[in-house]
Amino acid sequence: MNSDKKKRLLTGIQPSGRPHLGNYFGMMKQVVNLQDEYETFVFIADYHALTTVRDKEKMHENILNMVIDFLAIGLNADKVVLFQQSQVSEHTELCWVFNCITTMPFLMRAHAFKDAQEAKKKDITVGLFDYPVLMAADILLYDAEIVPVGKDQKQHLEMTRDIAEKFNSMFGDTFILPDALIRDDVAVVPGIDGKKMSKSYGNTIPLFAKREEIERLVKKIVTDSDGEMPKNVYAMHKLFRSEEELAPIYESHKGRYGDLKKILIEDIDAFISPLRERRAEIAKDINKVKEILNNGANIARELAGAKMRLARERLGLLL
Ligand code: AMP
Ligand code: TRP
């Protein structure tokens, strides 16, 4: 197949802490599985993370760690364009252009903003309010056709399409309307309390958790039962084994939640330990990691620069 014909896939992740099993199964794994089939772009959404991370050391560390994490789970830096959002200034430039055609009532419908407002937060920043517009710029700059994300990002993708349509209808066809790729089976990975796994709920199992951490967290899984079935343990277990494999195990350990948790601990650890080892190897060479990001930014800048020129031309800014 002619590689020029490959469709383009793009996604981003905020460097706002350690990735967890929800990030992995909901998004990261999808990207690794699809990296040969699509022309793949993955970026670290550091400007988005600035809405919550305001610590120089942490930001720095989180960015590098996120790249190492992606490489450790099998993202192939020779094929994938991996870069840092803040290194490609067109993201914020196009964000401004979109700001000028996006209304406040439209952004007030965004879940993240509504949640913050309902929680009566007094410190909602302009950055949080504008988050979906920057995300639209991230995606539309690259003519991305497919955007793998978890279900919590569905609305952002719809807003991206709306913004693209609005620009196109005002200034002529310029941006491609992207499709979200959300796998139903892992659209919402549950945390140890059964709610959506999320850093902000403190219910996560980190993707590179150590054995002791896995043990401690699995023991904390809330054993809400559905008949004899510990729902939350089973929901987590399904990420690691098929339902066919699990059926006899859950049948023969009916009601013995402690034993089922032990099996789950083994399964999670067996899955994570090779990743942990790969990660430790990759982390030894930080210069290599930085070089990957630099190369990625150079490629991204070319594409983003060309798209931004076209947008400026359509806007009447090029004389
Ligand atoms: P975030 O940590 O919010 O930057 O999320 C990074 C990616 O992981 C996004 O595509 C999210 O939709 C996805 N994600 C986060 N939490 C979950 C979850 N519990 N289940 C499925 N996907 C998730
Ligand atoms: N908002 C996404 C999240 O929190 C991260 C993100 C920023 C993103 N820009 C993007 C994802 C563009 C996909 C495409 O998970």
mmCIF file of C-alpha atoms and ligand atoms in Angstrom:
data_model
loop_
_atom_site.group_PDB
_atom_site.id
_atom_site.type_symbol
_atom_site.label_atom_id
_atom_site.label_comp_id
_atom_site.label_asym_id
_atom_site.label_seq_id
_atom_site.Cartn_x
_atom_site.Cartn_y
_atom_site.Cartn_z
ATOM 1 C CA MET A 1 0.000 0.000 0.000
ATOM 2 C CA ASN A 2 1.205 3.486 -0.799
ATOM 3 C CA SER A 3 2.080 5.042 2.533
ATOM 4 C CA ASP A 4 0.876 8.440 1.268
ATOM 5 C CA LYS A 5 -2.621 7.020 1.286
ATOM 6 C CA LYS A 6 -2.651 6.291 4.979
ATOM 7 C CA LYS A 7 -5.218 8.226 6.946
ATOM 8 C CA ARG A 8 -3.924 10.513 9.622
ATOM 9 C CA LEU A 9 -4.503 9.812 13.297
ATOM 10 C CA LEU A 10 -3.741 12.283 16.054
ATOM 11 C CA THR A 11 -4.210 12.379 19.779
ATOM 12 C CA GLY A 12 -2.887 14.221 22.796
ATOM 13 C CA ILE A 13 -2.486 13.585 26.480
ATOM 14 C CA GLN A 14 -1.966 16.086 29.271
ATOM 15 C CA PRO A 15 1.230 15.700 31.291
ATOM 16 C CA SER A 16 -0.705 16.169 34.491
ATOM 17 C CA GLY A 17 0.596 13.160 36.420
ATOM 18 C CA ARG A 18 1.241 9.450 36.039
ATOM 19 C CA PRO A 19 -0.969 7.750 33.465
ATOM 20 C CA HIS A 20 -3.341 5.109 34.813
ATOM 21 C CA LEU A 21 -5.093 2.027 33.504
ATOM 22 C CA GLY A 22 -7.989 4.214 32.289
ATOM 23 C CA ASN A 23 -5.628 6.246 30.101
ATOM 24 C CA TYR A 24 -3.942 3.092 28.896
ATOM 25 C CA PHE A 25 -6.964 1.030 27.915
ATOM 26 C CA GLY A 26 -9.092 4.048 26.943
ATOM 27 C CA MET A 27 -6.579 5.710 24.672
ATOM 28 C CA MET A 28 -2.856 4.861 24.771
ATOM 29 C CA LYS A 29 -3.210 1.220 23.792
ATOM 30 C CA GLN A 30 -5.451 2.137 20.862
ATOM 31 C CA VAL A 31 -2.760 4.391 19.466
ATOM 32 C CA VAL A 32 -0.100 1.713 19.726
ATOM 33 C CA ASN A 33 -2.403 -0.784 18.004
ATOM 34 C CA LEU A 34 -3.142 1.624 15.170
ATOM 35 C CA GLN A 35 0.296 3.157 14.618
ATOM 36 C CA ASP A 36 1.066 1.008 11.563
ATOM 37 C CA GLU A 37 -2.299 1.428 9.940
ATOM 38 C CA TYR A 38 -2.403 5.224 10.239
ATOM 39 C CA GLU A 39 0.015 8.056 9.874
ATOM 40 C CA THR A 40 0.200 8.735 13.592
ATOM 41 C CA PHE A 41 0.771 11.944 15.573
ATOM 42 C CA VAL A 42 0.904 11.937 19.348
ATOM 43 C CA PHE A 43 1.585 15.048 21.337
ATOM 44 C CA ILE A 44 2.010 15.977 24.959
ATOM 45 C CA ALA A 45 -0.638 18.620 25.689
ATOM 46 C CA ASP A 46 1.517 20.687 28.018
ATOM 47 C CA TYR A 47 -0.328 23.960 27.401
ATOM 48 C CA HIS A 48 -3.555 22.196 28.321
ATOM 49 C CA ALA A 49 -1.917 20.876 31.471
ATOM 50 C CA LEU A 50 -1.046 24.430 32.438
ATOM 51 C CA THR A 51 -4.688 24.749 33.481
ATOM 52 C CA THR A 52 -3.785 22.566 36.478
ATOM 53 C CA VAL A 53 0.015 22.094 36.746
ATOM 54 C CA ARG A 54 1.710 25.265 37.978
ATOM 55 C CA ASP A 55 4.997 23.915 39.193
ATOM 56 C CA LYS A 56 8.099 24.147 37.040
ATOM 57 C CA GLU A 57 9.785 20.961 38.265
ATOM 58 C CA LYS A 58 6.595 18.936 38.086
ATOM 59 C CA MET A 59 5.747 20.108 34.610
ATOM 60 C CA HIS A 60 9.211 19.308 33.374
ATOM 61 C CA GLU A 61 9.208 15.882 34.946
ATOM 62 C CA ASN A 62 5.670 15.045 33.835
ATOM 63 C CA ILE A 63 6.409 15.848 30.200
ATOM 64 C CA LEU A 64 9.463 13.615 30.024
ATOM 65 C CA ASN A 65 7.748 10.859 31.984
ATOM 66 C CA MET A 66 4.773 10.841 29.661
ATOM 67 C CA VAL A 67 7.009 10.402 26.631
ATOM 68 C CA ILE A 68 8.906 7.581 28.329
ATOM 69 C CA ASP A 69 5.581 5.951 29.224
ATOM 70 C CA PHE A 70 4.419 6.027 25.626
ATOM 71 C CA LEU A 71 7.667 4.552 24.378
ATOM 72 C CA ALA A 72 7.525 1.858 27.059
ATOM 73 C CA ILE A 73 4.097 0.663 25.958
ATOM 74 C CA GLY A 74 5.350 0.249 22.407
ATOM 75 C CA LEU A 75 4.881 3.526 20.579
ATOM 76 C CA ASN A 76 7.439 3.404 17.794
ATOM 77 C CA ALA A 77 9.293 6.710 17.588
ATOM 78 C CA ASP A 78 10.628 5.820 14.130
ATOM 79 C CA LYS A 79 7.119 5.813 12.759
ATOM 80 C CA VAL A 80 5.116 8.097 14.967
ATOM 81 C CA VAL A 81 5.503 11.855 15.185
ATOM 82 C CA LEU A 82 5.799 12.467 18.911
ATOM 83 C CA PHE A 83 6.037 16.067 20.084
ATOM 84 C CA GLN A 84 5.333 18.672 22.693
ATOM 85 C CA GLN A 85 2.409 20.993 21.997
ATOM 86 C CA SER A 86 4.185 24.087 23.347
ATOM 87 C CA GLN A 87 7.027 23.618 20.852
ATOM 88 C CA VAL A 88 4.724 24.290 17.913
ATOM 89 C CA SER A 89 3.485 27.853 18.296
ATOM 90 C CA GLU A 90 0.791 27.438 15.646
ATOM 91 C CA HIS A 91 -1.392 25.666 18.231
ATOM 92 C CA THR A 92 -1.921 28.841 20.235
ATOM 93 C CA GLU A 93 -1.986 30.965 17.108
ATOM 94 C CA LEU A 94 -4.831 29.018 15.546
ATOM 95 C CA CYS A 95 -6.525 28.909 18.940
ATOM 96 C CA TRP A 96 -6.710 32.707 18.824
ATOM 97 C CA VAL A 97 -8.234 32.669 15.367
ATOM 98 C CA PHE A 98 -10.866 30.212 16.536
ATOM 99 C CA ASN A 99 -11.484 32.303 19.660
ATOM 100 C CA CYS A 100 -12.620 35.081 17.377
ATOM 101 C CA ILE A 101 -15.335 32.949 15.753
ATOM 102 C CA THR A 102 -16.390 30.999 18.870
ATOM 103 C CA THR A 103 -19.052 32.391 21.178
ATOM 104 C CA MET A 104 -19.096 32.334 24.964
ATOM 105 C CA PRO A 105 -22.483 30.546 25.152
ATOM 106 C CA PHE A 106 -21.036 27.775 22.993
ATOM 107 C CA LEU A 107 -18.110 27.263 25.384
ATOM 108 C CA MET A 108 -20.375 27.507 28.417
ATOM 109 C CA ARG A 109 -21.882 24.179 27.355
ATOM 110 C CA ALA A 110 -18.555 22.360 27.813
ATOM 111 C CA HIS A 111 -18.702 19.715 30.573
ATOM 112 C CA ALA A 112 -15.442 20.738 32.218
ATOM 113 C CA PHE A 113 -16.544 24.353 32.487
ATOM 114 C CA LYS A 114 -20.057 23.427 33.645
ATOM 115 C CA ASP A 115 -18.669 21.077 36.304
ATOM 116 C CA ALA A 116 -16.351 23.788 37.602
ATOM 117 C CA GLN A 117 -19.210 26.252 37.667
ATOM 118 C CA GLU A 118 -21.553 23.844 39.431
ATOM 119 C CA ALA A 119 -18.857 23.182 42.015
ATOM 120 C CA LYS A 120 -18.952 26.976 42.513
ATOM 121 C CA LYS A 121 -15.231 27.264 41.860
ATOM 122 C CA LYS A 122 -14.115 30.848 42.177
ATOM 123 C CA ASP A 123 -10.854 30.422 40.316
ATOM 124 C CA ILE A 124 -12.043 29.198 36.897
ATOM 125 C CA THR A 125 -9.400 30.467 34.499
ATOM 126 C CA VAL A 126 -9.808 31.759 30.976
ATOM 127 C CA GLY A 127 -7.567 28.830 30.048
ATOM 128 C CA LEU A 128 -10.027 26.287 31.385
ATOM 129 C CA PHE A 129 -12.875 28.069 29.606
ATOM 130 C CA ASP A 130 -10.936 28.108 26.358
ATOM 131 C CA TYR A 131 -9.658 24.537 26.664
ATOM 132 C CA PRO A 132 -11.922 23.135 23.909
ATOM 133 C CA VAL A 133 -10.787 25.808 21.440
ATOM 134 C CA LEU A 134 -7.102 24.999 21.932
ATOM 135 C CA MET A 135 -7.998 21.347 21.485
ATOM 136 C CA ALA A 136 -9.769 22.148 18.204
ATOM 137 C CA ALA A 137 -6.629 23.914 17.014
ATOM 138 C CA ASP A 138 -4.490 20.898 18.025
ATOM 139 C CA ILE A 139 -6.535 18.608 15.848
ATOM 140 C CA LEU A 140 -7.426 20.811 12.888
ATOM 141 C CA LEU A 141 -3.873 22.039 12.277
ATOM 142 C CA TYR A 142 -2.888 18.575 11.114
ATOM 143 C CA ASP A 143 -5.896 17.512 9.027
ATOM 144 C CA ALA A 144 -6.354 14.655 11.470
ATOM 145 C CA GLU A 145 -9.128 12.296 10.412
ATOM 146 C CA ILE A 146 -9.200 9.954 13.393
ATOM 147 C CA VAL A 147 -8.804 10.951 17.038
ATOM 148 C CA PRO A 148 -8.658 8.050 19.519
ATOM 149 C CA VAL A 149 -9.897 9.166 22.938
ATOM 150 C CA GLY A 150 -11.891 7.982 25.942
ATOM 151 C CA LYS A 151 -15.580 8.805 26.134
ATOM 152 C CA ASP A 152 -14.977 11.850 28.335
ATOM 153 C CA GLN A 153 -13.516 13.613 25.285
ATOM 154 C CA LYS A 154 -16.508 13.028 23.024
ATOM 155 C CA GLN A 155 -17.943 16.493 23.526
ATOM 156 C CA HIS A 156 -14.572 18.091 22.788
ATOM 157 C CA LEU A 157 -14.476 16.294 19.452
ATOM 158 C CA GLU A 158 -17.988 17.473 18.623
ATOM 159 C CA MET A 159 -16.968 21.028 19.449
ATOM 160 C CA THR A 160 -13.906 20.652 17.239
ATOM 161 C CA ARG A 161 -16.119 19.655 14.326
ATOM 162 C CA ASP A 162 -18.445 22.601 14.999
ATOM 163 C CA ILE A 163 -15.535 25.028 15.027
ATOM 164 C CA ALA A 164 -14.126 23.572 11.801
ATOM 165 C CA GLU A 165 -17.519 23.813 10.102
ATOM 166 C CA LYS A 166 -17.954 27.377 11.204
ATOM 167 C CA PHE A 167 -14.560 28.431 9.892
ATOM 168 C CA ASN A 168 -15.106 26.562 6.638
ATOM 169 C CA SER A 169 -18.476 28.149 6.052
ATOM 170 C CA MET A 170 -17.195 31.640 6.817
ATOM 171 C CA PHE A 171 -13.875 31.513 4.965
ATOM 172 C CA GLY A 172 -14.009 28.544 2.596
ATOM 173 C CA ASP A 173 -12.999 24.906 3.012
ATOM 174 C CA THR A 174 -9.832 24.843 5.073
ATOM 175 C CA PHE A 175 -10.175 22.210 7.779
ATOM 176 C CA ILE A 176 -11.045 18.519 7.717
ATOM 177 C CA LEU A 177 -13.769 17.367 10.099
ATOM 178 C CA PRO A 178 -12.235 14.698 12.365
ATOM 179 C CA ASP A 179 -13.943 11.621 13.804
ATOM 180 C CA ALA A 180 -13.487 10.506 17.396
ATOM 181 C CA LEU A 181 -12.499 6.881 17.796
ATOM 182 C CA ILE A 182 -13.995 5.630 21.033
ATOM 183 C CA ARG A 183 -13.955 1.895 21.731
ATOM 184 C CA ASP A 184 -17.161 0.911 23.477
ATOM 185 C CA ASP A 185 -15.592 -1.799 25.634
ATOM 186 C CA VAL A 186 -13.108 0.583 27.250
ATOM 187 C CA ALA A 187 -14.857 3.921 26.764
ATOM 188 C CA VAL A 188 -15.031 4.345 30.541
ATOM 189 C CA VAL A 189 -12.552 2.270 32.544
ATOM 190 C CA PRO A 190 -13.758 2.084 36.166
ATOM 191 C CA GLY A 191 -11.538 2.952 39.112
ATOM 192 C CA ILE A 192 -11.178 1.137 42.436
ATOM 193 C CA ASP A 193 -14.441 2.680 43.653
ATOM 194 C CA GLY A 194 -16.375 1.711 40.522
ATOM 195 C CA LYS A 195 -16.633 5.303 39.257
ATOM 196 C CA LYS A 196 -14.730 6.395 36.153
ATOM 197 C CA MET A 197 -11.011 5.993 36.806
ATOM 198 C CA SER A 198 -9.644 9.507 37.061
ATOM 199 C CA LYS A 199 -6.749 11.328 38.663
ATOM 200 C CA SER A 200 -9.191 13.821 40.105
ATOM 201 C CA TYR A 201 -11.164 11.098 41.948
ATOM 202 C CA GLY A 202 -8.081 9.494 43.517
ATOM 203 C CA ASN A 203 -9.306 6.055 42.393
ATOM 204 C CA THR A 204 -6.623 5.099 39.900
ATOM 205 C CA ILE A 205 -4.216 2.238 39.431
ATOM 206 C CA PRO A 206 -1.126 3.736 37.774
ATOM 207 C CA LEU A 207 -0.020 2.074 34.563
ATOM 208 C CA PHE A 208 3.484 1.536 35.902
ATOM 209 C CA ALA A 209 2.505 0.761 39.474
ATOM 210 C CA LYS A 210 4.896 -1.333 41.534
ATOM 211 C CA ARG A 211 3.798 -4.719 42.856
ATOM 212 C CA GLU A 212 3.174 -3.370 46.392
ATOM 213 C CA GLU A 213 1.130 -0.517 45.003
ATOM 214 C CA ILE A 214 -1.003 -2.883 42.930
ATOM 215 C CA GLU A 215 -1.608 -5.047 46.011
ATOM 216 C CA ARG A 216 -2.562 -2.095 48.150
ATOM 217 C CA LEU A 217 -4.917 -0.632 45.541
ATOM 218 C CA VAL A 218 -6.635 -3.868 44.547
ATOM 219 C CA LYS A 219 -7.290 -4.607 48.218
ATOM 220 C CA LYS A 220 -9.067 -1.259 48.355
ATOM 221 C CA ILE A 221 -11.433 -2.068 45.480
ATOM 222 C CA VAL A 222 -14.938 -1.582 46.787
ATOM 223 C CA THR A 223 -16.642 -4.992 46.621
ATOM 224 C CA ASP A 224 -20.138 -3.979 45.683
ATOM 225 C CA SER A 225 -21.754 -7.238 44.829
ATOM 226 C CA ASP A 226 -24.271 -8.104 42.221
ATOM 227 C CA GLY A 227 -25.552 -11.375 43.647
ATOM 228 C CA GLU A 228 -22.320 -13.244 44.353
ATOM 229 C CA MET A 229 -20.388 -11.246 41.815
ATOM 230 C CA PRO A 230 -18.021 -8.494 43.056
ATOM 231 C CA LYS A 231 -18.862 -6.015 40.304
ATOM 232 C CA ASN A 232 -15.878 -3.711 40.579
ATOM 233 C CA VAL A 233 -13.300 -6.494 40.829
ATOM 234 C CA TYR A 234 -14.801 -8.151 37.773
ATOM 235 C CA ALA A 235 -14.950 -4.892 35.793
ATOM 236 C CA MET A 236 -11.236 -4.386 36.387
ATOM 237 C CA HIS A 237 -10.453 -8.027 35.664
ATOM 238 C CA LYS A 238 -12.130 -7.821 32.263
ATOM 239 C CA LEU A 239 -9.341 -5.535 31.108
ATOM 240 C CA PHE A 240 -6.854 -8.369 31.493
ATOM 241 C CA ARG A 241 -8.763 -11.528 30.553
ATOM 242 C CA SER A 242 -11.654 -12.455 28.302
ATOM 243 C CA GLU A 243 -15.082 -13.089 29.769
ATOM 244 C CA GLU A 244 -14.758 -16.736 28.711
ATOM 245 C CA GLU A 245 -11.585 -17.097 30.748
ATOM 246 C CA LEU A 246 -13.065 -15.313 33.713
ATOM 247 C CA ALA A 247 -16.343 -17.246 33.884
ATOM 248 C CA PRO A 248 -14.919 -20.472 35.396
ATOM 249 C CA ILE A 249 -12.647 -18.541 37.767
ATOM 250 C CA TYR A 250 -15.510 -16.469 39.137
ATOM 251 C CA GLU A 251 -17.722 -19.575 39.289
ATOM 252 C CA SER A 252 -15.255 -21.609 41.331
ATOM 253 C CA HIS A 253 -14.457 -18.708 43.685
ATOM 254 C CA LYS A 254 -18.025 -17.588 44.193
ATOM 255 C CA GLY A 255 -18.306 -15.172 47.098
ATOM 256 C CA ARG A 256 -14.569 -15.477 47.933
ATOM 257 C CA TYR A 257 -13.684 -11.894 47.157
ATOM 258 C CA GLY A 258 -10.257 -12.042 48.785
ATOM 259 C CA ASP A 259 -9.190 -14.894 46.504
ATOM 260 C CA LEU A 260 -10.531 -13.180 43.423
ATOM 261 C CA LYS A 261 -8.597 -10.060 44.329
ATOM 262 C CA LYS A 262 -5.426 -12.145 44.674
ATOM 263 C CA ILE A 263 -5.913 -13.500 41.166
ATOM 264 C CA LEU A 264 -6.531 -9.985 39.895
ATOM 265 C CA ILE A 265 -3.323 -8.759 41.572
ATOM 266 C CA GLU A 266 -1.352 -11.492 39.799
ATOM 267 C CA ASP A 267 -2.947 -10.664 36.463
ATOM 268 C CA ILE A 268 -2.286 -6.945 36.742
ATOM 269 C CA ASP A 269 1.281 -7.513 37.887
ATOM 270 C CA ALA A 270 1.977 -9.989 35.092
ATOM 271 C CA PHE A 271 0.789 -7.372 32.648
ATOM 272 C CA ILE A 272 2.651 -4.429 34.160
ATOM 273 C CA SER A 273 6.012 -5.939 35.093
ATOM 274 C CA PRO A 274 7.434 -6.204 31.545
ATOM 275 C CA LEU A 275 6.257 -2.637 30.903
ATOM 276 C CA ARG A 276 7.990 -1.476 34.058
ATOM 277 C CA GLU A 277 11.227 -3.078 32.898
ATOM 278 C CA ARG A 278 11.027 -1.518 29.443
ATOM 279 C CA ARG A 279 10.299 1.798 31.037
ATOM 280 C CA ALA A 280 13.365 1.607 33.263
ATOM 281 C CA GLU A 281 15.545 0.877 30.211
ATOM 282 C CA ILE A 282 14.190 3.816 28.210
ATOM 283 C CA ALA A 283 14.474 6.192 31.167
ATOM 284 C CA LYS A 284 18.238 5.643 31.229
ATOM 285 C CA ASP A 285 18.681 7.721 28.097
ATOM 286 C CA ILE A 286 16.906 11.033 28.592
ATOM 287 C CA ASN A 287 18.858 12.673 25.779
ATOM 288 C CA LYS A 288 17.376 10.181 23.364
ATOM 289 C CA VAL A 289 13.928 11.015 24.663
ATOM 290 C CA LYS A 290 14.554 14.735 24.143
ATOM 291 C CA GLU A 291 15.861 14.067 20.660
ATOM 292 C CA ILE A 292 12.671 12.199 19.785
ATOM 293 C CA LEU A 293 10.625 15.188 20.913
ATOM 294 C CA ASN A 294 12.775 17.603 18.927
ATOM 295 C CA ASN A 295 12.520 15.579 15.760
ATOM 296 C CA GLY A 296 8.783 15.294 16.234
ATOM 297 C CA ALA A 297 8.413 19.042 16.738
ATOM 298 C CA ASN A 298 10.341 19.749 13.535
ATOM 299 C CA ILE A 299 7.962 17.614 11.496
ATOM 300 C CA ALA A 300 4.887 18.961 13.262
ATOM 301 C CA ARG A 301 6.018 22.576 12.749
ATOM 302 C CA GLU A 302 6.216 22.128 8.989
ATOM 303 C CA LEU A 303 2.685 20.810 8.704
ATOM 304 C CA ALA A 304 1.249 23.235 11.213
ATOM 305 C CA GLY A 305 3.076 26.137 9.551
ATOM 306 C CA ALA A 306 1.620 25.314 6.160
ATOM 307 C CA LYS A 307 -1.887 25.002 7.547
ATOM 308 C CA MET A 308 -1.579 28.234 9.464
ATOM 309 C CA ARG A 309 -0.425 30.043 6.308
ATOM 310 C CA LEU A 310 -3.482 28.767 4.501
ATOM 311 C CA ALA A 311 -5.718 29.913 7.343
ATOM 312 C CA ARG A 312 -4.092 33.364 7.328
ATOM 313 C CA GLU A 313 -4.569 33.561 3.606
ATOM 314 C CA ARG A 314 -8.256 32.685 3.938
ATOM 315 C CA LEU A 315 -8.621 35.322 6.649
ATOM 316 C CA GLY A 316 -7.185 38.056 4.447
ATOM 317 C CA LEU A 317 -4.079 38.446 6.558
ATOM 318 C CA LEU A 318 -1.559 37.706 3.818
ATOM 319 C CA LEU A 319 -0.774 40.739 1.725
HETATM 320 P P1 AMP B 1 -6.378 12.727 30.546
HETATM 321 O O1 AMP B 1 -5.676 11.995 31.626
HETATM 322 O O2 AMP B 1 -7.645 13.362 30.990
HETATM 323 O O3 AMP B 1 -5.464 13.647 29.767
HETATM 324 O O4 AMP B 1 -6.866 11.616 29.517
HETATM 325 C C1 AMP B 1 -6.054 11.064 28.497
HETATM 326 C C2 AMP B 1 -6.865 10.108 27.661
HETATM 327 O O5 AMP B 1 -7.293 8.983 28.431
HETATM 328 C C3 AMP B 1 -8.143 10.724 27.068
HETATM 329 O O6 AMP B 1 -8.341 10.230 25.756
HETATM 330 C C4 AMP B 1 -9.212 10.227 27.997
HETATM 331 O O7 AMP B 1 -10.462 10.177 27.365
HETATM 332 C C5 AMP B 1 -8.702 8.846 28.345
HETATM 333 N N1 AMP B 1 -9.227 8.401 29.654
HETATM 334 C C6 AMP B 1 -9.003 8.990 30.858
HETATM 335 N N2 AMP B 1 -9.634 8.307 31.859
HETATM 336 C C7 AMP B 1 -10.283 7.269 31.262
HETATM 337 C C8 AMP B 1 -11.105 6.197 31.752
HETATM 338 N N3 AMP B 1 -11.376 6.047 33.050
HETATM 339 N N4 AMP B 1 -11.607 5.323 30.849
HETATM 340 C C9 AMP B 1 -11.331 5.463 29.523
HETATM 341 N N5 AMP B 1 -10.553 6.431 29.000
HETATM 342 C C10 AMP B 1 -10.037 7.325 29.854
HETATM 343 N N1 TRP B 2 -8.262 17.019 26.317
HETATM 344 C C1 TRP B 2 -7.534 15.799 26.200
HETATM 345 C C2 TRP B 2 -7.606 15.040 27.544
HETATM 346 O O1 TRP B 2 -7.718 15.634 28.578
HETATM 347 C C3 TRP B 2 -6.098 16.004 25.824
HETATM 348 C C4 TRP B 2 -6.001 16.649 24.474
HETATM 349 C C5 TRP B 2 -5.601 17.935 24.212
HETATM 350 C C6 TRP B 2 -6.309 16.039 23.227
HETATM 351 N N2 TRP B 2 -5.624 18.148 22.861
HETATM 352 C C7 TRP B 2 -6.053 17.033 22.234
HETATM 353 C C8 TRP B 2 -6.760 14.773 22.854
HETATM 354 C C9 TRP B 2 -6.277 16.771 20.871
HETATM 355 C C10 TRP B 2 -6.974 14.523 21.500
HETATM 356 C C11 TRP B 2 -6.729 15.505 20.516
HETATM 357 O O2 TRP B 2 -7.537 13.872 27.528
#
